[in-house]
Each structure stands twice: as C-alpha cells, then as structure tokens.
Amino acid sequence: MVSLNPKILEKNGKKQFVILTYEEFSKIRKELEDYEDLCLFRETKQREAEASTISLKEAKKKLNLD
C-alpha cells in the first residue's frame, strides 16, 4: 500500500488540484503499471485456458526433435 500525503488546492471553493511528492507519484505510477500488468495477465490466462494443447512428445514429433 502506498502512503500518501497529498496537498489539495482549491479554486473558487472547489477541489481542483492535488500536489504529491515525486516519490509518491512514482510509487502510484508503479502500482498502476503493476495493476495493468496483472489485468493483462488474467485476461491472457483466461483466453489460454480455453486453447487447445498438445503434449511435449507430440510437439517434439511435429518439430522433428525426436
């Protein structure tokens, strides 16, 4: 979990901007990248679960590696 200490700036009484240290920003960006990777991995894993497979022995035979 990323610990944040944001500074919130208001304009006309409404929250408009957030200021973070570069270190906090970098941590958030890394977390988001990891999350995107995880989502992509899960999607790929789901698609591959339905894919047909062959045994190693069959693959070697098809590739003439016996």
mmCIF file with all atom_site columns, N, CA and C in Angstrom:
data_model
loop_
_atom_site.group_PDB
_atom_site.id
_atom_site.type_symbol
_atom_site.label_atom_id
_atom_site.label_alt_id
_atom_site.label_comp_id
_atom_site.label_asym_id
_atom_site.label_entity_id
_atom_site.label_seq_id
_atom_site.pdbx_PDB_ins_code
_atom_site.Cartn_x
_atom_site.Cartn_y
_atom_site.Cartn_z
_atom_site.occupancy
_atom_site.B_iso_or_equiv
_atom_site.pdbx_formal_charge
_atom_site.auth_seq_id
_atom_site.auth_comp_id
_atom_site.auth_asym_id
_atom_site.auth_atom_id
_atom_site.pdbx_PDB_model_num
ATOM 1   N N  . MET A 1 1  ? 0.846   -1.169  0.000   1.00 0.00 ? 1  MET A N  1
ATOM 2   C CA . MET A 1 1  ? 0.000   0.000   0.000   1.00 0.00 ? 1  MET A CA 1
ATOM 3   C C  . MET A 1 1  ? 0.895   1.237   0.000   1.00 0.00 ? 1  MET A C  1
ATOM 4   N N  . VAL A 1 2  ? 0.526   2.192   -0.803  1.00 0.00 ? 2  VAL A N  1
ATOM 5   C CA . VAL A 1 2  ? 1.289   3.424   -0.921  1.00 0.00 ? 2  VAL A CA 1
ATOM 6   C C  . VAL A 1 2  ? 0.759   4.431   0.103   1.00 0.00 ? 2  VAL A C  1
ATOM 7   N N  . SER A 1 3  ? 1.668   4.990   0.868   1.00 0.00 ? 3  SER A N  1
ATOM 8   C CA . SER A 1 3  ? 1.298   6.016   1.835   1.00 0.00 ? 3  SER A CA 1
ATOM 9   C C  . SER A 1 3  ? 1.410   7.378   1.145   1.00 0.00 ? 3  SER A C  1
ATOM 10  N N  . LEU A 1 4  ? 0.329   8.150   1.212   1.00 0.00 ? 4  LEU A N  1
ATOM 11  C CA . LEU A 1 4  ? 0.301   9.443   0.531   1.00 0.00 ? 4  LEU A CA 1
ATOM 12  C C  . LEU A 1 4  ? 0.087   10.584  1.509   1.00 0.00 ? 4  LEU A C  1
ATOM 13  N N  . ASN A 1 5  ? 0.644   11.717  1.168   1.00 0.00 ? 5  ASN A N  1
ATOM 14  C CA . ASN A 1 5  ? 0.449   12.958  1.917   1.00 0.00 ? 5  ASN A CA 1
ATOM 15  C C  . ASN A 1 5  ? 0.131   14.062  0.912   1.00 0.00 ? 5  ASN A C  1
ATOM 16  N N  . PRO A 1 6  ? -1.043  13.975  0.274   1.00 0.00 ? 6  PRO A N  1
ATOM 17  C CA . PRO A 1 6  ? -1.365  14.948  -0.770  1.00 0.00 ? 6  PRO A CA 1
ATOM 18  C C  . PRO A 1 6  ? -1.690  16.328  -0.209  1.00 0.00 ? 6  PRO A C  1
ATOM 19  N N  . LYS A 1 7  ? -1.388  17.327  -1.003  1.00 0.00 ? 7  LYS A N  1
ATOM 20  C CA . LYS A 1 7  ? -1.782  18.702  -0.706  1.00 0.00 ? 7  LYS A CA 1
ATOM 21  C C  . LYS A 1 7  ? -2.859  19.046  -1.742  1.00 0.00 ? 7  LYS A C  1
ATOM 22  N N  . ILE A 1 8  ? -4.028  19.420  -1.260  1.00 0.00 ? 8  ILE A N  1
ATOM 23  C CA . ILE A 1 8  ? -5.145  19.692  -2.158  1.00 0.00 ? 8  ILE A CA 1
ATOM 24  C C  . ILE A 1 8  ? -5.304  21.203  -2.315  1.00 0.00 ? 8  ILE A C  1
ATOM 25  N N  . LEU A 1 9  ? -5.356  21.636  -3.566  1.00 0.00 ? 9  LEU A N  1
ATOM 26  C CA . LEU A 1 9  ? -5.536  23.055  -3.873  1.00 0.00 ? 9  LEU A CA 1
ATOM 27  C C  . LEU A 1 9  ? -6.967  23.274  -4.359  1.00 0.00 ? 9  LEU A C  1
ATOM 28  N N  . GLU A 1 10 ? -7.556  24.346  -3.879  1.00 0.00 ? 10 GLU A N  1
ATOM 29  C CA . GLU A 1 10 ? -8.924  24.669  -4.266  1.00 0.00 ? 10 GLU A CA 1
ATOM 30  C C  . GLU A 1 10 ? -8.949  25.914  -5.146  1.00 0.00 ? 10 GLU A C  1
ATOM 31  N N  . LYS A 1 11 ? -9.976  25.938  -5.977  1.00 0.00 ? 11 LYS A N  1
ATOM 32  C CA . LYS A 1 11 ? -10.217 27.110  -6.824  1.00 0.00 ? 11 LYS A CA 1
ATOM 33  C C  . LYS A 1 11 ? -11.702 27.417  -6.708  1.00 0.00 ? 11 LYS A C  1
ATOM 34  N N  . ASN A 1 12 ? -12.013 28.612  -6.306  1.00 0.00 ? 12 ASN A N  1
ATOM 35  C CA . ASN A 1 12 ? -13.403 29.008  -6.099  1.00 0.00 ? 12 ASN A CA 1
ATOM 36  C C  . ASN A 1 12 ? -14.119 28.073  -5.131  1.00 0.00 ? 12 ASN A C  1
ATOM 37  N N  . GLY A 1 13 ? -13.409 27.630  -4.102  1.00 0.00 ? 13 GLY A N  1
ATOM 38  C CA . GLY A 1 13 ? -14.002 26.785  -3.082  1.00 0.00 ? 13 GLY A CA 1
ATOM 39  C C  . GLY A 1 13 ? -14.160 25.312  -3.458  1.00 0.00 ? 13 GLY A C  1
ATOM 40  N N  . LYS A 1 14 ? -13.699 24.940  -4.648  1.00 0.00 ? 14 LYS A N  1
ATOM 41  C CA . LYS A 1 14 ? -13.810 23.545  -5.089  1.00 0.00 ? 14 LYS A CA 1
ATOM 42  C C  . LYS A 1 14 ? -12.416 22.939  -5.236  1.00 0.00 ? 14 LYS A C  1
ATOM 43  N N  . LYS A 1 15 ? -12.304 21.684  -4.855  1.00 0.00 ? 15 LYS A N  1
ATOM 44  C CA . LYS A 1 15 ? -11.025 20.992  -5.000  1.00 0.00 ? 15 LYS A CA 1
ATOM 45  C C  . LYS A 1 15 ? -10.693 20.869  -6.482  1.00 0.00 ? 15 LYS A C  1
ATOM 46  N N  . GLN A 1 16 ? -9.483  21.333  -6.845  1.00 0.00 ? 16 GLN A N  1
ATOM 47  C CA . GLN A 1 16 ? -9.102  21.358  -8.255  1.00 0.00 ? 16 GLN A CA 1
ATOM 48  C C  . GLN A 1 16 ? -7.826  20.572  -8.556  1.00 0.00 ? 16 GLN A C  1
ATOM 49  N N  . PHE A 1 17 ? -6.867  20.611  -7.642  1.00 0.00 ? 17 PHE A N  1
ATOM 50  C CA . PHE A 1 17 ? -5.560  20.023  -7.921  1.00 0.00 ? 17 PHE A CA 1
ATOM 51  C C  . PHE A 1 17 ? -5.030  19.269  -6.709  1.00 0.00 ? 17 PHE A C  1
ATOM 52  N N  . VAL A 1 18 ? -4.176  18.296  -6.983  1.00 0.00 ? 18 VAL A N  1
ATOM 53  C CA . VAL A 1 18 ? -3.504  17.564  -5.918  1.00 0.00 ? 18 VAL A CA 1
ATOM 54  C C  . VAL A 1 18 ? -2.010  17.648  -6.168  1.00 0.00 ? 18 VAL A C  1
ATOM 55  N N  . ILE A 1 19 ? -1.283  17.959  -5.137  1.00 0.00 ? 19 ILE A N  1
ATOM 56  C CA . ILE A 1 19 ? 0.173   18.011  -5.232  1.00 0.00 ? 19 ILE A CA 1
ATOM 57  C C  . ILE A 1 19 ? 0.733   16.841  -4.425  1.00 0.00 ? 19 ILE A C  1
ATOM 58  N N  . LEU A 1 20 ? 1.604   16.064  -5.074  1.00 0.00 ? 20 LEU A N  1
ATOM 59  C CA . LEU A 1 20 ? 2.276   14.935  -4.435  1.00 0.00 ? 20 LEU A CA 1
ATOM 60  C C  . LEU A 1 20 ? 3.778   15.122  -4.577  1.00 0.00 ? 20 LEU A C  1
ATOM 61  N N  . THR A 1 21 ? 4.523   14.498  -3.689  1.00 0.00 ? 21 THR A N  1
ATOM 62  C CA . THR A 1 21 ? 5.962   14.491  -3.891  1.00 0.00 ? 21 THR A CA 1
ATOM 63  C C  . THR A 1 21 ? 6.252   13.598  -5.091  1.00 0.00 ? 21 THR A C  1
ATOM 64  N N  . TYR A 1 22 ? 7.409   13.782  -5.688  1.00 0.00 ? 22 TYR A N  1
ATOM 65  C CA . TYR A 1 22 ? 7.767   12.954  -6.840  1.00 0.00 ? 22 TYR A CA 1
ATOM 66  C C  . TYR A 1 22 ? 7.841   11.483  -6.436  1.00 0.00 ? 22 TYR A C  1
ATOM 67  N N  . GLU A 1 23 ? 8.324   11.224  -5.228  1.00 0.00 ? 23 GLU A N  1
ATOM 68  C CA . GLU A 1 23 ? 8.419   9.848   -4.725  1.00 0.00 ? 23 GLU A CA 1
ATOM 69  C C  . GLU A 1 23 ? 7.031   9.205   -4.644  1.00 0.00 ? 23 GLU A C  1
ATOM 70  N N  . GLU A 1 24 ? 6.049   9.938   -4.119  1.00 0.00 ? 24 GLU A N  1
ATOM 71  C CA . GLU A 1 24 ? 4.683   9.414   -4.035  1.00 0.00 ? 24 GLU A CA 1
ATOM 72  C C  . GLU A 1 24 ? 4.109   9.178   -5.425  1.00 0.00 ? 24 GLU A C  1
ATOM 73  N N  . PHE A 1 25 ? 4.318   10.126  -6.316  1.00 0.00 ? 25 PHE A N  1
ATOM 74  C CA . PHE A 1 25 ? 3.852   9.983   -7.697  1.00 0.00 ? 25 PHE A CA 1
ATOM 75  C C  . PHE A 1 25 ? 4.460   8.747   -8.352  1.00 0.00 ? 25 PHE A C  1
ATOM 76  N N  . SER A 1 26 ? 5.751   8.545   -8.156  1.00 0.00 ? 26 SER A N  1
ATOM 77  C CA . SER A 1 26 ? 6.437   7.385   -8.741  1.00 0.00 ? 26 SER A CA 1
ATOM 78  C C  . SER A 1 26 ? 5.872   6.073   -8.200  1.00 0.00 ? 26 SER A C  1
ATOM 79  N N  . LYS A 1 27 ? 5.582   6.049   -6.912  1.00 0.00 ? 27 LYS A N  1
ATOM 80  C CA . LYS A 1 27 ? 5.012   4.841   -6.311  1.00 0.00 ? 27 LYS A CA 1
ATOM 81  C C  . LYS A 1 27 ? 3.629   4.548   -6.886  1.00 0.00 ? 27 LYS A C  1
ATOM 82  N N  . ILE A 1 28 ? 2.818   5.579   -7.042  1.00 0.00 ? 28 ILE A N  1
ATOM 83  C CA . ILE A 1 28 ? 1.481   5.399   -7.618  1.00 0.00 ? 28 ILE A CA 1
ATOM 84  C C  . ILE A 1 28 ? 1.586   4.891   -9.049  1.00 0.00 ? 28 ILE A C  1
ATOM 85  N N  . ARG A 1 29 ? 2.475   5.490   -9.824  1.00 0.00 ? 29 ARG A N  1
ATOM 86  C CA . ARG A 1 29 ? 2.650   5.071   -11.213 1.00 0.00 ? 29 ARG A CA 1
ATOM 87  C C  . ARG A 1 29 ? 3.073   3.615   -11.288 1.00 0.00 ? 29 ARG A C  1
ATOM 88  N N  . LYS A 1 30 ? 3.997   3.202   -10.428 1.00 0.00 ? 30 LYS A N  1
ATOM 89  C CA . LYS A 1 30 ? 4.450   1.811   -10.389 1.00 0.00 ? 30 LYS A CA 1
ATOM 90  C C  . LYS A 1 30 ? 3.298   0.876   -10.031 1.00 0.00 ? 30 LYS A C  1
ATOM 91  N N  . GLU A 1 31 ? 2.501   1.250   -9.046  1.00 0.00 ? 31 GLU A N  1
ATOM 92  C CA . GLU A 1 31 ? 1.341   0.442   -8.649  1.00 0.00 ? 31 GLU A CA 1
ATOM 93  C C  . GLU A 1 31 ? 0.361   0.301   -9.807  1.00 0.00 ? 31 GLU A C  1
ATOM 94  N N  . LEU A 1 32 ? 0.117   1.385   -10.526 1.00 0.00 ? 32 LEU A N  1
ATOM 95  C CA . LEU A 1 32 ? -0.804  1.335   -11.670 1.00 0.00 ? 32 LEU A CA 1
ATOM 96  C C  . LEU A 1 32 ? -0.257  0.444   -12.787 1.00 0.00 ? 32 LEU A C  1
ATOM 97  N N  . GLU A 1 33 ? 1.027   0.534   -13.043 1.00 0.00 ? 33 GLU A N  1
ATOM 98  C CA . GLU A 1 33 ? 1.642   -0.318  -14.067 1.00 0.00 ? 33 GLU A CA 1
ATOM 99  C C  . GLU A 1 33 ? 1.534   -1.786  -13.669 1.00 0.00 ? 33 GLU A C  1
ATOM 100 N N  . ASP A 1 34 ? 1.789   -2.080  -12.398 1.00 0.00 ? 34 ASP A N  1
ATOM 101 C CA . ASP A 1 34 ? 1.672   -3.455  -11.915 1.00 0.00 ? 34 ASP A CA 1
ATOM 102 C C  . ASP A 1 34 ? 0.235   -3.946  -12.042 1.00 0.00 ? 34 ASP A C  1
ATOM 103 N N  . TYR A 1 35 ? -0.727  -3.082  -11.725 1.00 0.00 ? 35 TYR A N  1
ATOM 104 C CA . TYR A 1 35 ? -2.138  -3.448  -11.830 1.00 0.00 ? 35 TYR A CA 1
ATOM 105 C C  . TYR A 1 35 ? -2.521  -3.733  -13.286 1.00 0.00 ? 35 TYR A C  1
ATOM 106 N N  . GLU A 1 36 ? -2.065  -2.889  -14.197 1.00 0.00 ? 36 GLU A N  1
ATOM 107 C CA . GLU A 1 36 ? -2.349  -3.111  -15.618 1.00 0.00 ? 36 GLU A CA 1
ATOM 108 C C  . GLU A 1 36 ? -1.740  -4.424  -16.090 1.00 0.00 ? 36 GLU A C  1
ATOM 109 N N  . ASP A 1 37 ? -0.521  -4.716  -15.650 1.00 0.00 ? 37 ASP A N  1
ATOM 110 C CA . ASP A 1 37 ? 0.123   -5.988  -15.997 1.00 0.00 ? 37 ASP A CA 1
ATOM 111 C C  . ASP A 1 37 ? -0.682  -7.172  -15.469 1.00 0.00 ? 37 ASP A C  1
ATOM 112 N N  . LEU A 1 38 ? -1.175  -7.048  -14.239 1.00 0.00 ? 38 LEU A N  1
ATOM 113 C CA . LEU A 1 38 ? -1.967  -8.113  -13.637 1.00 0.00 ? 38 LEU A CA 1
ATOM 114 C C  . LEU A 1 38 ? -3.258  -8.334  -14.424 1.00 0.00 ? 38 LEU A C  1
ATOM 115 N N  . CYS A 1 39 ? -3.918  -7.260  -14.812 1.00 0.00 ? 39 CYS A N  1
ATOM 116 C CA . CYS A 1 39 ? -5.148  -7.380  -15.603 1.00 0.00 ? 39 CYS A CA 1
ATOM 117 C C  . CYS A 1 39 ? -4.874  -8.064  -16.937 1.00 0.00 ? 39 CYS A C  1
ATOM 118 N N  . LEU A 1 40 ? -3.804  -7.675  -17.602 1.00 0.00 ? 40 LEU A N  1
ATOM 119 C CA . LEU A 1 40 ? -3.432  -8.281  -18.875 1.00 0.00 ? 40 LEU A CA 1
ATOM 120 C C  . LEU A 1 40 ? -3.110  -9.759  -18.688 1.00 0.00 ? 40 LEU A C  1
ATOM 121 N N  . PHE A 1 41 ? -2.382  -10.083 -17.627 1.00 0.00 ? 41 PHE A N  1
ATOM 122 C CA . PHE A 1 41 ? -2.048  -11.474 -17.330 1.00 0.00 ? 41 PHE A CA 1
ATOM 123 C C  . PHE A 1 41 ? -3.315  -12.305 -17.130 1.00 0.00 ? 41 PHE A C  1
ATOM 124 N N  . ARG A 1 42 ? -4.263  -11.784 -16.356 1.00 0.00 ? 42 ARG A N  1
ATOM 125 C CA . ARG A 1 42 ? -5.509  -12.508 -16.095 1.00 0.00 ? 42 ARG A CA 1
ATOM 126 C C  . ARG A 1 42 ? -6.314  -12.715 -17.372 1.00 0.00 ? 42 ARG A C  1
ATOM 127 N N  . GLU A 1 43 ? -6.379  -11.686 -18.224 1.00 0.00 ? 43 GLU A N  1
ATOM 128 C CA . GLU A 1 43 ? -7.096  -11.820 -19.493 1.00 0.00 ? 43 GLU A CA 1
ATOM 129 C C  . GLU A 1 43 ? -6.455  -12.893 -20.364 1.00 0.00 ? 43 GLU A C  1
ATOM 130 N N  . THR A 1 44 ? -5.140  -12.857 -20.454 1.00 0.00 ? 44 THR A N  1
ATOM 131 C CA . THR A 1 44 ? -4.409  -13.825 -21.265 1.00 0.00 ? 44 THR A CA 1
ATOM 132 C C  . THR A 1 44 ? -4.579  -15.232 -20.716 1.00 0.00 ? 44 THR A C  1
ATOM 133 N N  . LYS A 1 45 ? -4.490  -15.368 -19.418 1.00 0.00 ? 45 LYS A N  1
ATOM 134 C CA . LYS A 1 45 ? -4.646  -16.669 -18.772 1.00 0.00 ? 45 LYS A CA 1
ATOM 135 C C  . LYS A 1 45 ? -6.034  -17.233 -19.063 1.00 0.00 ? 45 LYS A C  1
ATOM 136 N N  . GLN A 1 46 ? -7.050  -16.389 -19.021 1.00 0.00 ? 46 GLN A N  1
ATOM 137 C CA . GLN A 1 46 ? -8.425  -16.823 -19.302 1.00 0.00 ? 46 GLN A CA 1
ATOM 138 C C  . GLN A 1 46 ? -8.546  -17.312 -20.744 1.00 0.00 ? 46 GLN A C  1
ATOM 139 N N  . ARG A 1 47 ? -7.988  -16.551 -21.685 1.00 0.00 ? 47 ARG A N  1
ATOM 140 C CA . ARG A 1 47 ? -8.043  -16.962 -23.102 1.00 0.00 ? 47 ARG A CA 1
ATOM 141 C C  . ARG A 1 47 ? -7.291  -18.263 -23.315 1.00 0.00 ? 47 ARG A C  1
ATOM 142 N N  . GLU A 1 48 ? -6.121  -18.383 -22.713 1.00 0.00 ? 48 GLU A N  1
ATOM 143 C CA . GLU A 1 48 ? -5.291  -19.573 -22.899 1.00 0.00 ? 48 GLU A CA 1
ATOM 144 C C  . GLU A 1 48 ? -5.899  -20.814 -22.249 1.00 0.00 ? 48 GLU A C  1
ATOM 145 N N  . ALA A 1 49 ? -6.725  -20.627 -21.233 1.00 0.00 ? 49 ALA A N  1
ATOM 146 C CA . ALA A 1 49 ? -7.356  -21.769 -20.564 1.00 0.00 ? 49 ALA A CA 1
ATOM 147 C C  . ALA A 1 49 ? -8.259  -22.533 -21.524 1.00 0.00 ? 49 ALA A C  1
ATOM 148 N N  . GLU A 1 50 ? -8.762  -21.843 -22.535 1.00 0.00 ? 50 GLU A N  1
ATOM 149 C CA . GLU A 1 50 ? -9.667  -22.453 -23.499 1.00 0.00 ? 50 GLU A CA 1
ATOM 150 C C  . GLU A 1 50 ? -8.947  -22.904 -24.774 1.00 0.00 ? 50 GLU A C  1
ATOM 151 N N  . ALA A 1 51 ? -7.663  -22.684 -24.853 1.00 0.00 ? 51 ALA A N  1
ATOM 152 C CA . ALA A 1 51 ? -6.893  -23.040 -26.050 1.00 0.00 ? 51 ALA A CA 1
ATOM 153 C C  . ALA A 1 51 ? -6.591  -24.534 -26.063 1.00 0.00 ? 51 ALA A C  1
ATOM 154 N N  . SER A 1 52 ? -6.498  -25.077 -27.265 1.00 0.00 ? 52 SER A N  1
ATOM 155 C CA . SER A 1 52 ? -6.146  -26.492 -27.377 1.00 0.00 ? 52 SER A CA 1
ATOM 156 C C  . SER A 1 52 ? -4.655  -26.666 -27.091 1.00 0.00 ? 52 SER A C  1
ATOM 157 N N  . THR A 1 53 ? -4.295  -27.840 -26.615 1.00 0.00 ? 53 THR A N  1
ATOM 158 C CA . THR A 1 53 ? -2.906  -28.123 -26.279 1.00 0.00 ? 53 THR A CA 1
ATOM 159 C C  . THR A 1 53 ? -2.483  -29.465 -26.864 1.00 0.00 ? 53 THR A C  1
ATOM 160 N N  . ILE A 1 54 ? -1.170  -29.658 -26.931 1.00 0.00 ? 54 ILE A N  1
ATOM 161 C CA . ILE A 1 54 ? -0.624  -30.958 -27.308 1.00 0.00 ? 54 ILE A CA 1
ATOM 162 C C  . ILE A 1 54 ? 0.475   -31.300 -26.311 1.00 0.00 ? 54 ILE A C  1
ATOM 163 N N  . SER A 1 55 ? 0.794   -32.566 -26.237 1.00 0.00 ? 55 SER A N  1
ATOM 164 C CA . SER A 1 55 ? 1.827   -32.987 -25.293 1.00 0.00 ? 55 SER A CA 1
ATOM 165 C C  . SER A 1 55 ? 3.205   -32.600 -25.809 1.00 0.00 ? 55 SER A C  1
ATOM 166 N N  . LEU A 1 56 ? 4.184   -32.624 -24.914 1.00 0.00 ? 56 LEU A N  1
ATOM 167 C CA . LEU A 1 56 ? 5.562   -32.333 -25.294 1.00 0.00 ? 56 LEU A CA 1
ATOM 168 C C  . LEU A 1 56 ? 6.042   -33.352 -26.324 1.00 0.00 ? 56 LEU A C  1
ATOM 169 N N  . LYS A 1 57 ? 5.674   -34.598 -26.128 1.00 0.00 ? 57 LYS A N  1
ATOM 170 C CA . LYS A 1 57 ? 6.064   -35.652 -27.059 1.00 0.00 ? 57 LYS A CA 1
ATOM 171 C C  . LYS A 1 57 ? 5.538   -35.360 -28.471 1.00 0.00 ? 57 LYS A C  1
ATOM 172 N N  . GLU A 1 58 ? 4.266   -34.940 -28.556 1.00 0.00 ? 58 GLU A N  1
ATOM 173 C CA . GLU A 1 58 ? 3.676   -34.587 -29.848 1.00 0.00 ? 58 GLU A CA 1
ATOM 174 C C  . GLU A 1 58 ? 4.377   -33.375 -30.475 1.00 0.00 ? 58 GLU A C  1
ATOM 175 N N  . ALA A 1 59 ? 4.694   -32.379 -29.666 1.00 0.00 ? 59 ALA A N  1
ATOM 176 C CA . ALA A 1 59 ? 5.348   -31.178 -30.161 1.00 0.00 ? 59 ALA A CA 1
ATOM 177 C C  . ALA A 1 59 ? 6.730   -31.513 -30.716 1.00 0.00 ? 59 ALA A C  1
ATOM 178 N N  . LYS A 1 60 ? 7.485   -32.343 -30.001 1.00 0.00 ? 60 LYS A N  1
ATOM 179 C CA . LYS A 1 60 ? 8.802   -32.757 -30.485 1.00 0.00 ? 60 LYS A CA 1
ATOM 180 C C  . LYS A 1 60 ? 8.682   -33.496 -31.802 1.00 0.00 ? 60 LYS A C  1
ATOM 181 N N  . LYS A 1 61 ? 7.681   -34.357 -31.911 1.00 0.00 ? 61 LYS A N  1
ATOM 182 C CA . LYS A 1 61 ? 7.471   -35.097 -33.152 1.00 0.00 ? 61 LYS A CA 1
ATOM 183 C C  . LYS A 1 61 ? 7.170   -34.157 -34.313 1.00 0.00 ? 61 LYS A C  1
ATOM 184 N N  . LYS A 1 62 ? 6.275   -33.178 -34.090 1.00 0.00 ? 62 LYS A N  1
ATOM 185 C CA . LYS A 1 62 ? 5.920   -32.215 -35.133 1.00 0.00 ? 62 LYS A CA 1
ATOM 186 C C  . LYS A 1 62 ? 7.116   -31.371 -35.565 1.00 0.00 ? 62 LYS A C  1
ATOM 187 N N  . LEU A 1 63 ? 8.031   -31.096 -34.624 1.00 0.00 ? 63 LEU A N  1
ATOM 188 C CA . LEU A 1 63 ? 9.196   -30.274 -34.914 1.00 0.00 ? 63 LEU A CA 1
ATOM 189 C C  . LEU A 1 63 ? 10.419  -31.104 -35.302 1.00 0.00 ? 63 LEU A C  1
ATOM 190 N N  . ASN A 1 64 ? 10.215  -32.399 -35.450 1.00 0.00 ? 64 ASN A N  1
ATOM 191 C CA . ASN A 1 64 ? 11.292  -33.329 -35.799 1.00 0.00 ? 64 ASN A CA 1
ATOM 192 C C  . ASN A 1 64 ? 12.459  -33.234 -34.809 1.00 0.00 ? 64 ASN A C  1
ATOM 193 N N  . LEU A 1 65 ? 12.125  -33.228 -33.524 1.00 0.00 ? 65 LEU A N  1
ATOM 194 C CA . LEU A 1 65 ? 13.153  -33.128 -32.491 1.00 0.00 ? 65 LEU A CA 1
ATOM 195 C C  . LEU A 1 65 ? 13.361  -34.458 -31.751 1.00 0.00 ? 65 LEU A C  1
ATOM 196 N N  . ASP A 1 66 ? 12.722  -35.482 -32.208 1.00 0.00 ? 66 ASP A N  1
ATOM 197 C CA . ASP A 1 66 ? 12.891  -36.799 -31.570 1.00 0.00 ? 66 ASP A CA 1
ATOM 198 C C  . ASP A 1 66 ? 14.228  -37.408 -31.862 1.00 0.00 ? 66 ASP A C  1
#
